[in-house]
mmCIF file of C-alpha atoms in Angstrom:
data_model
loop_
_atom_site.group_PDB
_atom_site.id
_atom_site.type_symbol
_atom_site.label_atom_id
_atom_site.label_comp_id
_atom_site.label_asym_id
_atom_site.label_seq_id
_atom_site.Cartn_x
_atom_site.Cartn_y
_atom_site.Cartn_z
ATOM 1 C CA UNK A 198 14.498 36.346 33.144
ATOM 2 C CA UNK A 199 16.049 35.069 36.378
ATOM 3 C CA UNK A 200 17.824 31.753 36.807
ATOM 4 C CA UNK A 201 14.918 30.594 38.987
ATOM 5 C CA UNK A 202 12.441 31.390 36.209
ATOM 6 C CA UNK A 203 14.646 29.614 33.653
ATOM 7 C CA UNK A 204 14.777 26.570 35.901
ATOM 8 C CA UNK A 205 10.977 26.552 36.334
ATOM 9 C CA UNK A 206 10.443 26.883 32.585
ATOM 10 C CA UNK A 207 12.899 24.069 31.935
ATOM 11 C CA UNK A 208 11.126 21.864 34.455
ATOM 12 C CA UNK A 209 7.793 22.584 32.785
ATOM 13 C CA UNK A 210 9.229 21.359 29.486
ATOM 14 C CA UNK A 211 10.313 18.038 31.022
ATOM 15 C CA UNK A 212 7.569 15.388 31.323
ATOM 16 C CA UNK A 213 9.668 12.501 32.669
ATOM 17 C CA UNK A 214 13.162 11.770 33.911
ATOM 18 C CA UNK A 215 13.908 8.053 33.771
ATOM 19 C CA UNK A 216 13.364 5.593 30.918
ATOM 20 C CA UNK A 217 10.699 3.833 32.993
ATOM 21 C CA UNK A 218 8.779 7.077 33.493
ATOM 22 C CA UNK A 219 9.088 7.911 29.791
ATOM 23 C CA UNK A 220 7.715 4.493 28.807
ATOM 24 C CA UNK A 221 4.791 4.926 31.216
ATOM 25 C CA UNK A 222 3.929 8.282 29.622
ATOM 26 C CA UNK A 223 4.239 7.183 26.000
ATOM 27 C CA UNK A 224 2.896 3.633 26.184
ATOM 28 C CA UNK A 225 -0.851 4.571 25.995
ATOM 29 C CA UNK A 226 -0.253 6.807 22.948
ATOM 30 C CA UNK A 227 1.921 4.258 21.139
ATOM 31 C CA UNK A 228 -0.640 1.537 21.854
ATOM 32 C CA UNK A 229 -3.445 3.668 20.396
ATOM 33 C CA UNK A 230 -1.314 4.551 17.367
ATOM 34 C CA UNK A 231 -0.661 0.846 16.757
ATOM 35 C CA UNK A 232 -4.384 -0.020 16.913
ATOM 36 C CA UNK A 233 -5.405 2.788 14.565
ATOM 37 C CA UNK A 234 -2.613 1.888 12.121
ATOM 38 C CA UNK A 235 -3.812 -1.714 12.011
ATOM 39 C CA UNK A 236 -7.388 -0.577 11.408
ATOM 40 C CA UNK A 237 -6.261 1.677 8.542
ATOM 41 C CA UNK A 238 -4.262 -1.165 6.986
ATOM 42 C CA UNK A 239 -7.205 -3.575 7.348
ATOM 43 C CA UNK A 240 -9.457 -0.985 5.722
ATOM 44 C CA UNK A 241 -7.022 -0.759 2.806
ATOM 45 C CA UNK A 242 -7.021 -4.536 2.326
ATOM 46 C CA UNK A 243 -10.844 -4.754 2.520
ATOM 47 C CA UNK A 244 -11.545 -1.666 0.392
ATOM 48 C CA UNK A 245 -14.459 -1.956 -2.050
ATOM 49 C CA UNK A 246 -13.277 1.095 -3.955
ATOM 50 C CA UNK A 247 -10.530 3.738 -3.951
ATOM 51 C CA UNK A 248 -8.025 1.063 -2.962
ATOM 52 C CA UNK A 249 -5.141 3.099 -4.374
ATOM 53 C CA UNK A 250 -6.086 6.094 -2.217
ATOM 54 C CA UNK A 251 -6.233 3.871 0.857
ATOM 55 C CA UNK A 252 -2.900 2.336 -0.142
ATOM 56 C CA UNK A 253 -1.211 5.755 -0.229
ATOM 57 C CA UNK A 254 -2.277 6.462 3.353
ATOM 58 C CA UNK A 255 -1.868 2.908 4.673
ATOM 59 C CA UNK A 256 1.747 2.622 3.521
ATOM 60 C CA UNK A 257 2.630 5.945 5.095
ATOM 61 C CA UNK A 258 1.230 5.126 8.505
ATOM 62 C CA UNK A 259 2.763 1.636 8.348
ATOM 63 C CA UNK A 260 6.215 3.132 7.678
ATOM 64 C CA UNK A 261 5.825 5.531 10.606
ATOM 65 C CA UNK A 262 4.706 2.685 12.878
ATOM 66 C CA UNK A 263 7.895 0.770 12.116
ATOM 67 C CA UNK A 264 10.061 3.736 13.033
ATOM 68 C CA UNK A 265 8.069 4.426 16.213
ATOM 69 C CA UNK A 266 8.568 0.809 17.314
ATOM 70 C CA UNK A 267 12.282 1.164 16.669
ATOM 71 C CA UNK A 268 12.795 4.315 18.731
ATOM 72 C CA UNK A 269 10.556 3.082 21.560
ATOM 73 C CA UNK A 270 12.745 -0.011 21.889
ATOM 74 C CA UNK A 271 15.754 2.302 22.202
ATOM 75 C CA UNK A 272 14.360 4.776 24.727
ATOM 76 C CA UNK A 273 17.743 5.013 26.407
ATOM 77 C CA UNK A 274 19.377 6.285 23.228
ATOM 78 C CA UNK A 275 16.523 8.724 22.532
ATOM 79 C CA UNK A 276 15.840 9.737 26.112
ATOM 80 C CA UNK A 277 16.669 13.416 25.608
ATOM 81 C CA UNK A 278 13.919 14.102 23.043
ATOM 82 C CA UNK A 279 11.382 11.791 24.751
ATOM 83 C CA UNK A 280 11.681 13.862 27.912
ATOM 84 C CA UNK A 281 10.586 17.056 26.145
ATOM 85 C CA UNK A 282 6.956 18.105 26.319
ATOM 86 C CA UNK A 283 7.116 19.325 22.707
ATOM 87 C CA UNK A 284 7.960 15.803 21.547
ATOM 88 C CA UNK A 285 5.121 14.369 23.613
ATOM 89 C CA UNK A 286 2.733 16.881 22.015
ATOM 90 C CA UNK A 287 4.046 15.867 18.571
ATOM 91 C CA UNK A 288 3.044 12.283 19.351
ATOM 92 C CA UNK A 289 -0.419 13.440 20.451
ATOM 93 C CA UNK A 290 -0.749 15.429 17.222
ATOM 94 C CA UNK A 291 0.154 12.321 15.210
ATOM 95 C CA UNK A 292 -2.406 10.265 17.163
ATOM 96 C CA UNK A 293 -5.156 12.757 16.255
ATOM 97 C CA UNK A 294 -3.992 12.839 12.637
ATOM 98 C CA UNK A 295 -4.202 9.043 12.490
ATOM 99 C CA UNK A 296 -7.778 9.171 13.782
ATOM 100 C CA UNK A 297 -8.670 11.585 10.969
ATOM 101 C CA UNK A 298 -6.965 9.345 8.407
ATOM 102 C CA UNK A 299 -8.819 6.322 9.796
ATOM 103 C CA UNK A 300 -12.215 8.036 9.506
ATOM 104 C CA UNK A 301 -11.411 9.172 5.970
ATOM 105 C CA UNK A 302 -10.286 5.735 4.730
ATOM 106 C CA UNK A 303 -13.318 3.995 6.254
ATOM 107 C CA UNK A 304 -15.687 6.307 4.378
ATOM 108 C CA UNK A 305 -13.820 6.542 1.088
ATOM 109 C CA UNK A 306 -13.183 2.763 0.888
ATOM 110 C CA UNK A 307 -16.910 1.897 0.647
ATOM 111 C CA UNK A 308 -19.093 2.875 -2.293
ATOM 112 C CA UNK A 309 -21.923 3.883 -0.044
ATOM 113 C CA UNK A 310 -19.710 6.020 2.179
ATOM 114 C CA UNK A 311 -17.946 7.600 -0.792
ATOM 115 C CA UNK A 312 -21.232 8.523 -2.462
ATOM 116 C CA UNK A 313 -22.690 9.894 0.753
ATOM 117 C CA UNK A 314 -19.771 11.994 1.964
ATOM 118 C CA UNK A 315 -17.523 12.775 -0.991
ATOM 119 C CA UNK A 316 -17.115 13.928 -4.561
ATOM 120 C CA UNK A 317 -13.848 13.611 -6.491
ATOM 121 C CA UNK A 318 -13.028 17.241 -5.725
ATOM 122 C CA UNK A 319 -13.777 16.915 -2.006
ATOM 123 C CA UNK A 320 -11.787 13.658 -1.846
ATOM 124 C CA UNK A 321 -8.715 15.256 -3.411
ATOM 125 C CA UNK A 322 -8.919 18.272 -1.108
ATOM 126 C CA UNK A 323 -9.373 16.148 2.007
ATOM 127 C CA UNK A 324 -6.557 13.805 0.986
ATOM 128 C CA UNK A 325 -4.242 16.759 0.340
ATOM 129 C CA UNK A 326 -5.062 18.158 3.777
ATOM 130 C CA UNK A 327 -4.410 14.822 5.495
ATOM 131 C CA UNK A 328 -1.102 14.190 3.705
ATOM 132 C CA UNK A 329 0.110 17.685 4.573
ATOM 133 C CA UNK A 330 -0.880 17.128 8.194
ATOM 134 C CA UNK A 331 0.933 13.783 8.128
ATOM 135 C CA UNK A 332 4.103 15.423 6.741
ATOM 136 C CA UNK A 333 3.964 18.022 9.520
ATOM 137 C CA UNK A 334 3.794 15.235 12.094
ATOM 138 C CA UNK A 335 6.764 13.478 10.503
ATOM 139 C CA UNK A 336 8.852 16.668 10.759
ATOM 140 C CA UNK A 337 7.820 17.244 14.374
ATOM 141 C CA UNK A 338 8.702 13.641 15.246
ATOM 142 C CA UNK A 339 12.048 13.975 13.388
ATOM 143 C CA UNK A 340 10.970 11.300 10.852
ATOM 144 C CA UNK A 341 12.037 13.445 7.905
ATOM 145 C CA UNK A 342 12.777 10.432 5.693
ATOM 146 C CA UNK A 343 8.998 9.871 5.467
ATOM 147 C CA UNK A 344 8.096 13.408 4.416
ATOM 148 C CA UNK A 345 6.681 13.195 0.893
ATOM 149 C CA UNK A 346 8.913 14.530 -1.882
ATOM 150 C CA UNK A 347 7.794 16.067 -5.161
ATOM 151 C CA UNK A 348 8.247 12.867 -7.184
ATOM 152 C CA UNK A 349 6.176 10.859 -4.710
ATOM 153 C CA UNK A 350 3.433 13.485 -4.837
ATOM 154 C CA UNK A 351 3.255 13.279 -8.628
ATOM 155 C CA UNK A 352 3.035 9.475 -8.610
ATOM 156 C CA UNK A 353 0.407 9.522 -5.874
ATOM 157 C CA UNK A 354 -1.639 12.157 -7.719
ATOM 158 C CA UNK A 355 -1.735 9.916 -10.788
ATOM 159 C CA UNK A 356 -2.854 6.901 -8.735
ATOM 160 C CA UNK A 357 -5.529 8.966 -7.025
ATOM 161 C CA UNK A 358 -6.854 10.293 -10.336
ATOM 162 C CA UNK A 359 -7.070 6.773 -11.790
ATOM 163 C CA UNK A 360 -8.782 5.471 -8.655
ATOM 164 C CA UNK A 361 -11.415 8.216 -8.623
ATOM 165 C CA UNK A 362 -12.118 7.839 -12.353
ATOM 166 C CA UNK A 363 -12.624 4.095 -11.894
ATOM 167 C CA UNK A 364 -15.013 4.603 -8.965
ATOM 168 C CA UNK A 365 -17.058 7.233 -10.790
ATOM 169 C CA UNK A 366 -17.320 4.969 -13.833
ATOM 170 C CA UNK A 367 -18.562 2.076 -11.681
ATOM 171 C CA UNK A 368 -21.105 4.283 -9.930
ATOM 172 C CA UNK A 369 -22.296 5.630 -13.269
ATOM 173 C CA UNK A 370 -22.860 2.075 -14.506
ATOM 174 C CA UNK A 371 -25.011 1.124 -11.541
ATOM 175 C CA UNK A 372 -28.742 0.860 -11.966
ATOM 176 C CA UNK A 373 -29.437 4.319 -10.562
ATOM 177 C CA UNK A 374 -27.926 7.738 -11.118
ATOM 178 C CA UNK A 375 -25.137 9.220 -9.055
ATOM 179 C CA UNK A 376 -27.384 11.992 -7.733
ATOM 180 C CA UNK A 377 -29.937 9.715 -6.101
ATOM 181 C CA UNK A 378 -28.163 6.361 -5.775
ATOM 182 C CA UNK A 379 -27.577 6.742 -2.054
ATOM 183 C CA UNK A 380 -31.230 7.516 -1.283
ATOM 184 C CA UNK A 381 -32.446 4.578 -3.375
ATOM 185 C CA UNK A 382 -29.927 2.169 -1.890
ATOM 186 C CA UNK A 383 -30.832 3.329 1.616
ATOM 187 C CA UNK A 384 -34.513 2.726 0.879
ATOM 188 C CA UNK A 385 -33.705 -0.703 -0.550
ATOM 189 C CA UNK A 386 -31.583 -1.668 2.459
ATOM 190 C CA UNK A 387 -34.355 -0.580 4.828
ATOM 191 C CA UNK A 388 -36.893 -2.614 2.869
ATOM 192 C CA UNK A 389 -34.684 -5.726 2.971
ATOM 193 C CA UNK A 390 -33.976 -5.225 6.676
ATOM 194 C CA UNK A 391 -37.715 -4.959 7.366
ATOM 195 C CA UNK A 392 -38.412 -8.228 5.571
ATOM 196 C CA UNK A 393 -35.487 -9.917 7.338
ATOM 197 C CA UNK A 394 -36.721 -8.745 10.739
ATOM 198 C CA UNK A 395 -40.141 -10.264 10.050
ATOM 199 C CA UNK A 396 -38.469 -13.522 9.049
ATOM 200 C CA UNK A 397 -36.339 -13.530 12.205
ATOM 201 C CA UNK A 398 -39.386 -12.888 14.399
ATOM 202 C CA UNK A 399 -41.232 -15.773 12.783
ATOM 203 C CA UNK A 400 -38.238 -18.101 13.173
ATOM 204 C CA UNK A 401 -37.911 -17.152 16.845
ATOM 205 C CA UNK A 402 -41.559 -18.044 17.440
ATOM 206 C CA UNK A 403 -41.367 -21.152 15.213
ATOM 207 C CA UNK A 404 -44.070 -19.701 13.004
ATOM 208 C CA UNK A 405 -44.307 -19.477 9.236
ATOM 209 C CA UNK A 406 -43.383 -15.997 8.034
ATOM 210 C CA UNK A 407 -46.182 -13.887 6.543
ATOM 211 C CA UNK A 408 -43.710 -12.351 4.067
ATOM 212 C CA UNK A 409 -44.749 -13.359 0.566
ATOM 213 C CA UNK A 410 -43.124 -13.128 -2.838
ATOM 214 C CA UNK A 411 -44.842 -11.541 -5.839
ATOM 215 C CA UNK A 412 -47.448 -13.772 -7.536
ATOM 216 C CA UNK A 413 -47.808 -14.040 -11.324
ATOM 217 C CA UNK A 414 -50.980 -15.385 -12.914
ATOM 218 C CA UNK A 415 -50.150 -18.246 -15.282
ATOM 219 C CA UNK A 416 -52.340 -16.516 -17.878
ATOM 220 C CA UNK A 417 -49.691 -13.791 -18.110
ATOM 221 C CA UNK A 418 -47.226 -16.387 -19.375
ATOM 222 C CA UNK A 419 -47.167 -17.730 -22.928
ATOM 223 C CA UNK A 420 -45.019 -20.232 -24.815
ATOM 224 C CA UNK A 421 -42.704 -19.174 -27.704
ATOM 225 C CA UNK A 422 -44.417 -19.224 -31.094
ATOM 226 C CA UNK A 423 -41.521 -21.232 -32.497
ATOM 227 C CA UNK A 424 -40.115 -23.652 -29.959
ATOM 228 C CA UNK A 425 -36.589 -25.085 -29.982
ATOM 229 C CA UNK A 426 -34.811 -27.784 -28.005
ATOM 230 C CA UNK A 427 -33.113 -25.029 -26.003
ATOM 231 C CA UNK A 428 -36.441 -23.817 -24.604
ATOM 232 C CA UNK A 429 -36.647 -26.702 -22.118
ATOM 233 C CA UNK A 430 -33.611 -27.357 -19.972
ATOM 234 C CA UNK A 431 -32.445 -29.344 -16.969
ATOM 235 C CA UNK A 432 -34.747 -32.300 -17.612
ATOM 236 C CA UNK A 433 -37.811 -30.095 -17.869
ATOM 237 C CA UNK A 434 -37.119 -28.146 -14.681
ATOM 238 C CA UNK A 435 -36.515 -24.917 -16.617
ATOM 239 C CA UNK A 436 -39.039 -23.829 -19.260
ATOM 240 C CA UNK A 437 -38.874 -20.772 -21.476
ATOM 241 C CA UNK A 438 -41.944 -18.531 -21.480
ATOM 242 C CA UNK A 439 -42.909 -14.970 -22.384
ATOM 243 C CA UNK A 440 -44.227 -12.674 -19.671
ATOM 244 C CA UNK A 441 -47.011 -10.438 -21.025
ATOM 245 C CA UNK A 442 -45.992 -11.591 -24.526
ATOM 246 C CA UNK A 443 -42.852 -9.410 -24.425
ATOM 247 C CA UNK A 444 -40.307 -10.434 -21.779
ATOM 248 C CA UNK A 445 -38.353 -13.671 -22.147
ATOM 249 C CA UNK A 446 -38.404 -15.483 -18.814
ATOM 250 C CA UNK A 447 -37.319 -18.807 -17.372
ATOM 251 C CA UNK A 448 -39.846 -20.733 -15.307
ATOM 252 C CA UNK A 449 -37.812 -22.808 -12.871
ATOM 253 C CA UNK A 450 -39.635 -25.510 -10.940
ATOM 254 C CA UNK A 451 -39.371 -25.207 -7.179
ATOM 255 C CA UNK A 452 -40.402 -27.689 -4.524
ATOM 256 C CA UNK A 453 -41.853 -26.638 -1.187
ATOM 257 C CA UNK A 454 -41.424 -22.968 -2.013
ATOM 258 C CA UNK A 455 -43.339 -21.936 1.121
ATOM 259 C CA UNK A 456 -40.257 -22.682 3.262
ATOM 260 C CA UNK A 457 -38.124 -20.310 1.183
ATOM 261 C CA UNK A 458 -40.749 -17.745 0.167
ATOM 262 C CA UNK A 459 -39.393 -15.127 2.562
ATOM 263 C CA UNK A 460 -35.958 -15.366 0.963
ATOM 264 C CA UNK A 461 -37.581 -15.089 -2.461
ATOM 265 C CA UNK A 462 -39.282 -11.896 -1.312
ATOM 266 C CA UNK A 463 -35.856 -10.433 -0.490
ATOM 267 C CA UNK A 464 -34.552 -11.556 -3.884
ATOM 268 C CA UNK A 465 -37.411 -9.722 -5.550
ATOM 269 C CA UNK A 466 -36.327 -6.527 -3.789
ATOM 270 C CA UNK A 467 -32.684 -6.403 -4.846
ATOM 271 C CA UNK A 468 -32.810 -8.087 -8.263
ATOM 272 C CA UNK A 469 -33.557 -4.914 -10.239
ATOM 273 C CA UNK A 470 -29.892 -4.297 -10.978
ATOM 274 C CA UNK A 471 -28.675 -5.005 -14.550
ATOM 275 C CA UNK A 472 -26.045 -7.315 -13.036
ATOM 276 C CA UNK A 473 -28.443 -9.548 -11.057
ATOM 277 C CA UNK A 474 -30.813 -12.184 -12.446
ATOM 278 C CA UNK A 475 -34.229 -10.637 -11.999
ATOM 279 C CA UNK A 476 -36.818 -12.534 -9.989
ATOM 280 C CA UNK A 477 -40.313 -11.574 -11.200
ATOM 281 C CA UNK A 478 -42.296 -13.745 -8.817
ATOM 282 C CA UNK A 479 -43.927 -17.149 -8.327
ATOM 283 C CA UNK A 480 -46.424 -18.847 -10.581
ATOM 284 C CA UNK A 481 -48.164 -22.189 -10.935
ATOM 285 C CA UNK A 482 -49.143 -24.237 -13.980
ATOM 286 C CA UNK A 483 -49.322 -27.931 -14.841
ATOM 287 C CA UNK A 484 -49.748 -28.598 -11.101
ATOM 288 C CA UNK A 485 -46.193 -27.362 -10.406
ATOM 289 C CA UNK A 486 -44.813 -24.259 -8.670
ATOM 290 C CA UNK A 487 -42.287 -22.176 -10.593
ATOM 291 C CA UNK A 488 -39.967 -19.239 -9.988
ATOM 292 C CA UNK A 489 -40.122 -16.718 -12.839
ATOM 293 C CA UNK A 490 -36.634 -15.406 -13.632
ATOM 294 C CA UNK A 491 -34.695 -13.693 -16.405
ATOM 295 C CA UNK A 492 -34.110 -15.975 -19.374
ATOM 296 C CA UNK A 493 -30.393 -16.686 -19.934
ATOM 297 C CA UNK A 494 -30.063 -17.548 -23.620
ATOM 298 C CA UNK A 495 -26.559 -18.991 -23.274
ATOM 299 C CA UNK A 496 -27.156 -20.688 -19.950
ATOM 300 C CA UNK A 497 -24.462 -20.383 -17.304
ATOM 301 C CA UNK A 498 -20.975 -18.962 -17.652
ATOM 302 C CA UNK A 499 -19.761 -22.525 -17.244
ATOM 303 C CA UNK A 500 -21.816 -23.537 -20.293
ATOM 304 C CA UNK A 501 -20.379 -20.643 -22.288
ATOM 305 C CA UNK A 502 -16.696 -21.296 -21.633
ATOM 306 C CA UNK A 503 -17.233 -25.047 -22.170
ATOM 307 C CA UNK A 504 -18.750 -24.506 -25.636
ATOM 308 C CA UNK A 505 -17.052 -21.358 -26.936
ATOM 309 C CA UNK A 506 -13.609 -19.815 -27.182
ATOM 310 C CA UNK A 507 -14.120 -16.488 -25.386
ATOM 311 C CA UNK A 508 -11.799 -13.653 -26.505
ATOM 312 C CA UNK A 509 -9.951 -11.765 -23.783
ATOM 313 C CA UNK A 510 -11.821 -8.536 -24.496
ATOM 314 C CA UNK A 511 -15.105 -10.286 -23.747
ATOM 315 C CA UNK A 512 -13.640 -12.046 -20.674
ATOM 316 C CA UNK A 513 -12.668 -8.668 -19.237
ATOM 317 C CA UNK A 514 -16.174 -7.282 -19.836
ATOM 318 C CA UNK A 515 -17.729 -10.331 -18.191
ATOM 319 C CA UNK A 516 -15.410 -10.056 -15.193
ATOM 320 C CA UNK A 517 -16.071 -6.323 -14.883
ATOM 321 C CA UNK A 518 -19.845 -6.798 -14.795
ATOM 322 C CA UNK A 519 -19.586 -9.647 -12.290
ATOM 323 C CA UNK A 520 -17.602 -7.293 -10.054
ATOM 324 C CA UNK A 521 -20.249 -4.610 -10.489
ATOM 325 C CA UNK A 522 -22.872 -7.130 -9.457
ATOM 326 C CA UNK A 523 -20.901 -7.892 -6.299
ATOM 327 C CA UNK A 524 -20.519 -4.177 -5.599
ATOM 328 C CA UNK A 525 -24.278 -3.774 -5.923
ATOM 329 C CA UNK A 526 -24.953 -6.673 -3.555
ATOM 330 C CA UNK A 527 -22.471 -5.283 -1.039
ATOM 331 C CA UNK A 528 -24.130 -1.866 -1.228
ATOM 332 C CA UNK A 529 -27.469 -3.414 -0.213
ATOM 333 C CA UNK A 530 -25.839 -5.543 2.522
ATOM 334 C CA UNK A 531 -26.145 -8.951 0.832
ATOM 335 C CA UNK A 532 -23.549 -11.757 0.740
ATOM 336 C CA UNK A 533 -23.977 -14.204 -2.172
ATOM 337 C CA UNK A 534 -21.993 -17.063 -0.534
ATOM 338 C CA UNK A 535 -21.917 -19.326 -3.620
ATOM 339 C CA UNK A 536 -20.339 -17.394 -6.467
ATOM 340 C CA UNK A 537 -19.318 -19.915 -9.102
ATOM 341 C CA UNK A 538 -19.465 -20.025 -12.909
ATOM 342 C CA UNK A 539 -22.573 -22.211 -12.703
ATOM 343 C CA UNK A 540 -24.316 -19.394 -10.805
ATOM 344 C CA UNK A 541 -23.447 -16.680 -13.322
ATOM 345 C CA UNK A 542 -26.028 -16.570 -16.118
ATOM 346 C CA UNK A 543 -25.352 -15.218 -19.607
ATOM 347 C CA UNK A 544 -28.009 -13.381 -21.590
ATOM 348 C CA UNK A 545 -28.422 -13.161 -25.351
ATOM 349 C CA UNK A 546 -26.333 -9.959 -25.401
ATOM 350 C CA UNK A 547 -23.529 -11.899 -23.617
ATOM 351 C CA UNK A 548 -23.989 -9.803 -20.468
ATOM 352 C CA UNK A 549 -23.556 -11.844 -17.266
ATOM 353 C CA UNK A 550 -25.951 -11.725 -14.324
ATOM 354 C CA UNK A 551 -25.472 -13.188 -10.863
ATOM 355 C CA UNK A 552 -28.073 -15.725 -9.820
ATOM 356 C CA UNK A 553 -28.909 -18.620 -7.488
ATOM 357 C CA UNK A 554 -29.185 -16.842 -4.152
ATOM 358 C CA UNK A 555 -30.118 -19.944 -2.201
ATOM 359 C CA UNK A 556 -27.046 -19.555 0.048
ATOM 360 C CA UNK A 557 -27.119 -15.772 0.270
ATOM 361 C CA UNK A 558 -27.794 -13.844 3.463
ATOM 362 C CA UNK A 559 -27.958 -10.294 4.717
ATOM 363 C CA UNK A 560 -24.699 -9.121 6.297
ATOM 364 C CA UNK A 561 -26.100 -9.051 9.849
ATOM 365 C CA UNK A 562 -28.023 -12.293 9.414
ATOM 366 C CA UNK A 563 -27.004 -15.686 10.814
ATOM 367 C CA UNK A 564 -24.016 -17.310 9.125
ATOM 368 C CA UNK A 565 -24.897 -19.725 6.338
ATOM 369 C CA UNK A 566 -23.597 -23.254 6.861
ATOM 370 C CA UNK A 567 -22.037 -24.455 3.621
ATOM 371 C CA UNK A 568 -21.301 -27.956 4.842
ATOM 372 C CA UNK A 569 -23.668 -29.538 2.321
ATOM 373 C CA UNK A 570 -21.896 -28.008 -0.678
ATOM 374 C CA UNK A 571 -18.400 -27.642 0.788
ATOM 375 C CA UNK A 572 -16.837 -30.058 -1.700
ATOM 376 C CA UNK A 573 -18.264 -27.994 -4.571
ATOM 377 C CA UNK A 574 -17.325 -24.544 -3.301
ATOM 378 C CA UNK A 575 -14.032 -25.220 -1.505
ATOM 379 C CA UNK A 576 -11.976 -23.990 -4.482
ATOM 380 C CA UNK A 577 -13.739 -20.609 -4.381
ATOM 381 C CA UNK A 578 -13.664 -20.018 -0.624
ATOM 382 C CA UNK A 579 -11.385 -17.658 1.281
ATOM 383 C CA UNK A 580 -8.924 -19.619 3.503
ATOM 384 C CA UNK A 581 -10.225 -18.032 6.711
ATOM 385 C CA UNK A 582 -13.734 -19.330 5.984
ATOM 386 C CA UNK A 583 -12.493 -22.918 5.836
ATOM 387 C CA UNK A 584 -11.375 -22.920 9.457
ATOM 388 C CA UNK A 585 -14.790 -23.729 10.912
ATOM 389 C CA UNK A 586 -15.147 -26.716 8.556
ATOM 390 C CA UNK A 587 -11.774 -28.213 9.421
ATOM 391 C CA UNK A 588 -11.418 -31.337 11.488
ATOM 392 C CA UNK A 589 -9.657 -29.977 14.555
ATOM 393 C CA UNK A 590 -8.169 -33.414 15.247
ATOM 394 C CA UNK A 591 -6.378 -33.414 11.884
ATOM 395 C CA UNK A 592 -2.810 -32.202 12.166
ATOM 396 C CA UNK A 593 -1.880 -29.487 9.665
ATOM 397 C CA UNK A 594 1.054 -30.244 7.390
ATOM 398 C CA UNK A 595 3.660 -27.568 6.753
ATOM 399 C CA UNK A 596 3.900 -28.665 3.117
ATOM 400 C CA UNK A 597 0.243 -27.791 2.450
#
């Protein structure tokens, strides 16, 4: 090869000469890498499931981002390798790898996405492929300190196994089987969305919605053969009955139900989970309108912990089933918005069920204003949700 050819080849391998030119070439890639890294880290923090898997990937990309920032700030000291086309292509490869990691974490971090796209075997294989691709990028970028060693791989494999086992156990405990859960949840979400769209159309036109909740004939309800003081609660607003002489139900008085009937119709759709208080429908007797709900023998969780000393083993079971209820609601695109002990109801078998969906809304629905109950729920609210209720004229104190 002639000197002229060598010179041409060398020129082809150089993408920039000065630090300014190098920065202009790399800035778009580094900016994209930073955005994707943030999205991956946010996905990890917001993960419904497989949080440990997301953590493995999020920490890796966060470490790499820190090193990229460091070498970009010292372009002058790293100018020789930044000028090479091979190094530029290594950055592009890492950008594409990050996009793949981002897509993977978004799917695997949600129950619905995990069920739809993955099994434990597929997840492990895909994760192995992504981590190997990441390690290749680290070598090409000369970030060898972030290439995974054997000990790290063993620890990560254990975390991944635990995470997948936990997710599969939760899915198995849901109301429907693993094989058809996605289809049933999809159908349920579509049904709820259809009802919500009808409600929205009616609200837009200032008309009463034609969506109606299930009706129950009062003749289908009967009183207990042996009545106790516990059968009538809340100053007579909650009355124990039997539906079709077999199912214990609570008849809760409701005023002006027509204004909230649409919401009750939605409740009737998603309350078939074993972790949600079931809403059977509306009925009328003694000239009063009632909601017909699951009977909670022990009342609310607040009643239970006020009256009884709950062992830790039972507390853990209660907490686990509350979490499963939240997972179920999230899978059908519902926010509860008022999750407190007084809204968790405890059955005779000591199993908790989430109830009181007065403040709930579908994820894409208009935000619920909690101003009327803010004093009651403030201790349970995420800090970022409090911002819109703050008095902007009040100066924040650093000590708070």
